[in-house]
Amino acid sequence: MKQLVYGGILMITGMLGVIAAILALSASIADNASIMFLIAFAGIILFAIMAFLGYYEHVRPAMKDKDSE
């Protein structure tokens, strides 16, 4: 159960981070700020990895254990 909760928190945080980074990316494009663009683009990639690993490393194995019972 702990794995499901922890994985769910990682997935939610990752998706909220992706949304925030996309908003920052659009603001940087509107302001023509290249450094903010690079930071926002890196944020999108890192938060997407975090959401994926939350599912792949925590939720999926916990659900697989639950299915076998």
Coordinates of C-alpha atoms in Angstrom, one line a residue:
M1 CA 0.0 0.0 0.0
K2 CA 2.9 2.3 0.8
Q3 CA 4.2 1.8 -2.7
L4 CA 0.9 2.8 -4.3
V5 CA 0.7 6.0 -2.2
Y6 CA 4.3 6.9 -2.9
G7 CA 4.0 6.2 -6.6
G8 CA 0.8 8.1 -6.8
I9 CA 2.4 11.1 -5.1
L10 CA 5.3 11.0 -7.6
M11 CA 3.0 10.8 -10.5
I12 CA 0.8 13.7 -9.4
T13 CA 3.8 15.8 -8.6
G14 CA 5.4 15.0 -11.9
M15 CA 2.3 15.9 -13.9
L16 CA 1.8 19.2 -12.0
G17 CA 5.4 20.0 -12.6
V18 CA 5.0 19.3 -16.3
I19 CA 2.0 21.6 -16.4
A20 CA 3.9 24.4 -14.6
A21 CA 7.0 23.9 -16.8
I22 CA 4.8 24.2 -19.9
L23 CA 3.3 27.5 -18.6
A24 CA 6.9 28.7 -18.0
L25 CA 7.9 27.6 -21.4
S26 CA 5.0 29.5 -23.0
A27 CA 5.9 32.6 -21.0
S28 CA 9.5 32.4 -22.0
I29 CA 8.5 32.1 -25.7
A30 CA 6.3 35.2 -25.3
D31 CA 9.1 37.2 -23.6
N32 CA 11.8 35.9 -25.9
A33 CA 13.9 34.7 -22.9
S34 CA 16.3 32.0 -23.9
I35 CA 17.6 31.0 -20.4
M36 CA 14.1 30.7 -19.1
F37 CA 13.3 28.5 -22.1
L38 CA 16.1 26.2 -21.4
I39 CA 15.2 25.9 -17.7
A40 CA 11.5 25.2 -18.5
F41 CA 12.4 22.7 -21.2
A42 CA 14.7 20.9 -18.7
G43 CA 11.9 21.0 -16.2
I44 CA 9.5 19.4 -18.6
I45 CA 11.9 16.5 -19.2
L46 CA 12.7 16.0 -15.5
F47 CA 9.1 16.1 -14.3
A48 CA 8.0 13.8 -17.1
I49 CA 10.7 11.3 -16.0
M50 CA 9.6 11.6 -12.4
A51 CA 6.0 10.9 -13.3
F52 CA 7.1 7.9 -15.5
L53 CA 9.3 6.4 -12.8
G54 CA 6.6 6.9 -10.2
Y55 CA 4.4 4.6 -12.2
Y56 CA 7.1 2.2 -13.5
E57 CA 9.1 1.7 -10.2
H58 CA 6.3 2.0 -7.6
V59 CA 2.8 1.6 -8.8
R60 CA 3.3 -1.1 -11.4
P61 CA 5.1 -3.6 -9.1
A62 CA 2.6 -2.9 -6.3
M63 CA -0.3 -3.6 -8.6
K64 CA 1.4 -6.8 -9.9
D65 CA 1.7 -8.1 -6.3
K66 CA -2.0 -7.3 -5.7
D67 CA -3.1 -9.1 -8.8
S68 CA -1.4 -12.4 -7.8
E69 CA -3.4 -12.6 -4.5

